[in-house]
Amino acid sequence: MVRKDARSLWQMAPLALALTGLAAGGILYVAHAGDAARWAWAAATAVVLVPTLVSVIKGLLRRETGVDLIAVLAMVGALALGEYLAGAIISVMVTGGAALERFAVARARRELSALLKRAPRIAHRRAGADIVDVDVAEVALGDVLLIKPGEVVPADGIIRGGRAVLDESALTGESKPVQLDADTPVRSGGTNAGGPFELRVTASAAESTYAGIIRLVQASEEAKAPFVRLADRYALGFLGLTLCLSAFAWFAAGSPTRALAVLVVATPCPLILAAPAAIIAGVSRAAKHGIIVKGGGPLETLARPQVLLLDKTGTVTSARPQVVAVEAFGHVSSDDVVRNAASVEQVSVHPFAPAILAEARSRSVAVSFPRDVREQMGTGIAGTVDSRRVAVGQLAFAAPDTPPTPELRSLAIRTAVEGSSSVYVSIDGSLAGALLLQDPIRPEAPRALRSLRAEGVRRIHMVTGDHPDVAELVGDALGIDRVFAERTPEEKVEVIKRVRAEGVTAMVGDGINDAPALALADIGVAMGARGATAASEAADVVLTADRLEGLLLAMRIAQRTRRIALESVFVGMGLSLVAMVFATAGYIPPVAGAILQEAIDVLVILNALRALGGGGLIAPRRAEAKGLAQGLASAHRSLRPQVSELAALAARLDSLKPPDARAQLQRIDEMLKAKLLPHEREEQQTAYPLLGKMLKDEDPTGPLIQTHHEIHRLTRLFDRLVAQLPPEGPRAEELRDLRRALYGLHAILTLHFAQEEELYSLFEA
């Protein structure tokens, strides 16, 4: 820290000395000490000239030509011709520009701090019958370690005697805990999400997976190309023009002072100052919107990505499992299945427990507190609920004696196709039902990705550690160009290297397993609200709001900032060119040229600071719209279980007794008329007009209204079919039409809810 502060002071010293020399010279000049004033201005010029000259020479040796060469020539000329005041003014502007630029491109971050903080320091090593705490560095091959609940696995190894449940999302991006049997290899970096287990070490901590991720981040950081100063891109042409005009002025007038005047007004302060000032303003504006951009280089790169790579879990999905369907077997209702499961899950630590409890709340079912609870980590939980024994978990745990049935086979196929997880519920040993859970796609993700394409992103890929079937489903839903599935952190880095040939590459992720890829990509973006700190540290941009729309806003801010920076550069260069022409003609002496250049600097900086403001980058979100969206989203949550019941009832109509089938069909019919249709009418009357005002030219409410018409048509058809049922229940020939109506309503309502939730996400802050 002391070294860093000393270095900062050393870098600011030239600016301080130049200002001091300029001010001291001014005071001495006013005090009629002209010679002393000239010495002070000369000293200020020399103090800046020496390090600037060294920097320019080093650049020339690397075959790099920067705009600072013009400033060096101007300062050398000022000293040679005795124009010391002009030289001092130039020295202040050069050092001031350098200070602004350092501030703009500074990337004060600690890439590895989060990784190192999470890495375990102590391991629990078995020594005979005792457990001894040792430093992780002392762990050797063959050691047996005890991994306690909640601890990070410190080294690669093999599970010894028993099972383990690990949360490997930091390594693979997979949101579901993994259950591993005895003798199964385990990678370091995962978190123990179950009970304690023992691990036989197969690689030391330094040679294990987690340490390898740290090394990958370091290597990727070193491989990233340095930021090229925006001004230097136009240096060569401007330098050549300046030297030609200066030489012409000297030749035409026969006076080196005329040439110096051209160099003074050509001193590229607008080039040096404009881009950093605009970038600082852009970074500040992004910060106001919860977007942390780590310097000028990332902001400029963020304005022009052509290829976008996305992680899946936690980036395009919410990483919070959600119950998407409830299947009831026998005479048990779906509400009873949820009530019993939620009652037991109240005391569970499994990641699915919050989702099951949320489903109970959305159905407004009352839960009871369980007794005699027994939880087998990663397998299931059982307890007594209202004098009945309830078990929730894997089928082998909840109802081990259940024979294969067509319903179970159908459920297994559905979970495989949809990429969902099934949780089985038994009551008193008899299978009562199953809950299907999914990690849902973020509602705003489809629209955000379409908007990103409109902003210039040509290719969008998804790279994930998840299973190919699940990843392909998500990719298809989002219109992803290519899906890279089952990729380790090392393989994600290889994907980045491969796709960088397609153009400027941006990577968006949120986990530790994404950190190496984030560091290597041209621009790394971390979803910081939920993601690992390591990803936030390795990324160039951090979205503190957990929404993909933040990336769209960040791109728009970056594009506007870059446009303003270029405007400032070219306006400054244009004004300098005009001044150079007048200086060539002899109308502007060196000191007046330096003062004029100051005025041009102020103008371009004021223009650059426009990057702090500007509207129209995001649609306005009014308070009443936000409240309305929240109310409608709440209505969707309460209706969703009943919508899923449509398909569940259609699937089991054949197995129900006719009177029971008639009763359940009538219940569904009443729900549609009393809850669903009023909700749809309210949306069309209140939400759709607001959507139309917000989106203006791209008003999407027309297709939604057509969907409402189809929902009303199917509801009327279903109502008529139910009304015609005989008292004893549906006959065999009537079941076909009833099933078709139920499946049709379920399909169109599922699609319609997804479309509306995507649009309602626009209202959210």
Short mmCIF file of N, CA, C and O in Angstrom, two decimals, residues 230 234 270 273-282 285 299 303 556-572 603-615 617:
data_model
loop_
_atom_site.label_atom_id
_atom_site.label_comp_id
_atom_site.label_asym_id
_atom_site.label_seq_id
_atom_site.Cartn_x
_atom_site.Cartn_y
_atom_site.Cartn_z
N LEU A 230 -6.97 6.15 -27.24
CA LEU A 230 -7.78 6.53 -28.39
C LEU A 230 -7.08 7.59 -29.24
O LEU A 230 -7.09 7.54 -30.47
N TYR A 234 -4.88 8.37 -34.12
CA TYR A 234 -4.88 9.39 -35.16
C TYR A 234 -3.58 10.20 -35.14
O TYR A 234 -3.47 11.24 -35.77
N PRO A 270 -6.27 18.60 -27.15
CA PRO A 270 -7.61 18.05 -27.36
C PRO A 270 -7.58 16.53 -27.52
O PRO A 270 -8.46 15.83 -27.04
N LEU A 273 -6.71 15.11 -23.96
CA LEU A 273 -7.68 15.33 -22.90
C LEU A 273 -9.08 14.84 -23.22
O LEU A 273 -9.81 14.41 -22.34
N ALA A 274 -9.48 14.95 -24.48
CA ALA A 274 -10.88 14.72 -24.82
C ALA A 274 -11.34 13.30 -24.51
O ALA A 274 -12.36 13.10 -23.85
N ALA A 275 -10.59 12.32 -25.00
CA ALA A 275 -11.01 10.94 -24.79
C ALA A 275 -11.04 10.55 -23.31
O ALA A 275 -12.04 10.00 -22.83
N PRO A 276 -9.99 10.85 -22.52
CA PRO A 276 -10.06 10.52 -21.09
C PRO A 276 -11.22 11.22 -20.37
O PRO A 276 -11.89 10.61 -19.53
N ALA A 277 -11.47 12.49 -20.70
CA ALA A 277 -12.56 13.20 -20.04
C ALA A 277 -13.91 12.55 -20.35
O ALA A 277 -14.75 12.37 -19.47
N ALA A 278 -14.13 12.20 -21.61
CA ALA A 278 -15.38 11.55 -21.98
C ALA A 278 -15.51 10.19 -21.32
O ALA A 278 -16.59 9.81 -20.86
N ILE A 279 -14.41 9.45 -21.26
CA ILE A 279 -14.45 8.12 -20.67
C ILE A 279 -14.72 8.19 -19.17
O ILE A 279 -15.51 7.41 -18.63
N ILE A 280 -14.10 9.16 -18.48
CA ILE A 280 -14.39 9.33 -17.06
C ILE A 280 -15.87 9.62 -16.86
O ILE A 280 -16.52 9.07 -15.96
N ALA A 281 -16.42 10.49 -17.72
CA ALA A 281 -17.84 10.83 -17.61
C ALA A 281 -18.71 9.60 -17.87
O ALA A 281 -19.70 9.37 -17.17
N GLY A 282 -18.32 8.79 -18.88
CA GLY A 282 -19.09 7.58 -19.17
C GLY A 282 -19.04 6.57 -18.04
O GLY A 282 -20.06 5.95 -17.69
N ARG A 285 -21.32 7.82 -15.33
CA ARG A 285 -22.73 7.62 -15.62
C ARG A 285 -23.13 6.16 -15.46
O ARG A 285 -24.20 5.83 -14.96
N LEU A 299 -14.45 0.27 -21.16
CA LEU A 299 -15.60 1.04 -21.64
C LEU A 299 -15.55 1.19 -23.16
O LEU A 299 -16.57 1.04 -23.84
N ALA A 303 -18.15 -0.81 -26.26
CA ALA A 303 -18.94 -0.12 -27.28
C ALA A 303 -19.00 -0.89 -28.60
O ALA A 303 -19.83 -0.55 -29.45
N ARG A 556 -24.98 0.64 -24.44
CA ARG A 556 -25.47 1.92 -24.99
C ARG A 556 -24.70 3.10 -24.39
O ARG A 556 -24.39 4.06 -25.10
N ILE A 557 -24.41 3.03 -23.10
CA ILE A 557 -23.61 4.08 -22.47
C ILE A 557 -22.22 4.11 -23.10
O ILE A 557 -21.68 5.18 -23.41
N ALA A 558 -21.62 2.93 -23.29
CA ALA A 558 -20.28 2.86 -23.88
C ALA A 558 -20.28 3.41 -25.30
O ALA A 558 -19.36 4.13 -25.70
N GLN A 559 -21.29 3.06 -26.09
CA GLN A 559 -21.36 3.54 -27.47
C GLN A 559 -21.52 5.06 -27.52
O GLN A 559 -20.86 5.74 -28.31
N ARG A 560 -22.38 5.59 -26.64
CA ARG A 560 -22.57 7.05 -26.62
C ARG A 560 -21.29 7.75 -26.15
O ARG A 560 -20.90 8.79 -26.69
N THR A 561 -20.64 7.17 -25.16
CA THR A 561 -19.40 7.76 -24.65
C THR A 561 -18.33 7.77 -25.74
O THR A 561 -17.64 8.77 -25.93
N ARG A 562 -18.20 6.66 -26.44
CA ARG A 562 -17.19 6.59 -27.50
C ARG A 562 -17.49 7.59 -28.61
O ARG A 562 -16.59 8.23 -29.15
N ARG A 563 -18.78 7.72 -28.94
CA ARG A 563 -19.16 8.68 -29.99
C ARG A 563 -18.82 10.11 -29.56
O ARG A 563 -18.28 10.90 -30.36
N ILE A 564 -19.10 10.45 -28.30
CA ILE A 564 -18.79 11.79 -27.80
C ILE A 564 -17.28 12.00 -27.75
O ILE A 564 -16.78 13.09 -28.08
N ALA A 565 -16.54 10.98 -27.34
CA ALA A 565 -15.08 11.09 -27.29
C ALA A 565 -14.51 11.37 -28.69
O ALA A 565 -13.64 12.23 -28.87
N LEU A 566 -15.01 10.64 -29.68
CA LEU A 566 -14.55 10.87 -31.05
C LEU A 566 -14.94 12.26 -31.55
O LEU A 566 -14.15 12.93 -32.23
N GLU A 567 -16.17 12.67 -31.21
CA GLU A 567 -16.58 14.03 -31.59
C GLU A 567 -15.62 15.06 -31.00
O GLU A 567 -15.19 16.00 -31.68
N SER A 568 -15.30 14.89 -29.71
CA SER A 568 -14.42 15.85 -29.05
C SER A 568 -13.04 15.85 -29.69
O SER A 568 -12.43 16.91 -29.89
N VAL A 569 -12.54 14.66 -30.01
CA VAL A 569 -11.22 14.56 -30.64
C VAL A 569 -11.21 15.28 -31.99
O VAL A 569 -10.34 16.10 -32.28
N PHE A 570 -12.22 15.00 -32.82
CA PHE A 570 -12.23 15.57 -34.16
C PHE A 570 -12.56 17.06 -34.16
O PHE A 570 -12.02 17.82 -34.98
N VAL A 571 -13.43 17.49 -33.23
CA VAL A 571 -13.69 18.93 -33.12
C VAL A 571 -12.42 19.65 -32.67
O VAL A 571 -12.04 20.70 -33.22
N GLY A 572 -11.74 19.07 -31.67
CA GLY A 572 -10.49 19.68 -31.20
C GLY A 572 -9.44 19.71 -32.29
O GLY A 572 -8.74 20.73 -32.48
N LEU A 603 -13.15 23.80 -24.38
CA LEU A 603 -14.30 23.49 -25.21
C LEU A 603 -14.47 21.99 -25.39
O LEU A 603 -15.58 21.45 -25.22
N VAL A 604 -13.38 21.29 -25.71
CA VAL A 604 -13.52 19.85 -25.97
C VAL A 604 -13.82 19.08 -24.69
O VAL A 604 -14.53 18.08 -24.71
N ILE A 605 -13.30 19.56 -23.56
CA ILE A 605 -13.59 18.89 -22.29
C ILE A 605 -15.06 19.06 -21.93
O ILE A 605 -15.74 18.12 -21.49
N LEU A 606 -15.60 20.29 -22.11
CA LEU A 606 -17.02 20.51 -21.84
C LEU A 606 -17.88 19.63 -22.74
O LEU A 606 -18.89 19.08 -22.31
N ASN A 607 -17.47 19.49 -24.00
CA ASN A 607 -18.21 18.61 -24.90
C ASN A 607 -18.10 17.15 -24.44
O ASN A 607 -19.08 16.40 -24.47
N ALA A 608 -16.90 16.77 -24.00
CA ALA A 608 -16.70 15.38 -23.55
C ALA A 608 -17.56 15.07 -22.33
O ALA A 608 -18.04 13.93 -22.17
N LEU A 609 -17.78 16.06 -21.48
CA LEU A 609 -18.55 15.82 -20.26
C LEU A 609 -20.03 15.62 -20.54
O LEU A 609 -20.79 15.29 -19.63
N ARG A 610 -20.44 15.80 -21.79
CA ARG A 610 -21.83 15.46 -22.14
C ARG A 610 -22.11 13.98 -21.92
O ARG A 610 -23.27 13.57 -21.81
N ALA A 611 -21.05 13.18 -21.87
CA ALA A 611 -21.24 11.74 -21.63
C ALA A 611 -21.84 11.46 -20.27
O ALA A 611 -22.34 10.36 -20.02
N LEU A 612 -21.81 12.45 -19.37
CA LEU A 612 -22.43 12.28 -18.05
C LEU A 612 -23.95 12.23 -18.14
O LEU A 612 -24.61 11.65 -17.28
N GLY A 613 -24.51 12.87 -19.16
CA GLY A 613 -25.97 12.96 -19.25
C GLY A 613 -26.50 12.25 -20.46
O GLY A 613 -25.90 11.31 -20.98
N GLY A 614 -27.65 12.72 -20.92
CA GLY A 614 -28.27 12.12 -22.11
C GLY A 614 -29.31 11.11 -21.74
O GLY A 614 -29.11 10.25 -20.89
N GLY A 615 -30.46 11.22 -22.35
CA GLY A 615 -31.54 10.29 -22.08
C GLY A 615 -31.80 9.39 -23.26
O GLY A 615 -31.09 9.39 -24.25
N LEU A 617 -31.61 6.17 -23.42
CA LEU A 617 -30.87 4.91 -23.52
C LEU A 617 -31.72 3.74 -23.05
O LEU A 617 -31.53 2.61 -23.47
#
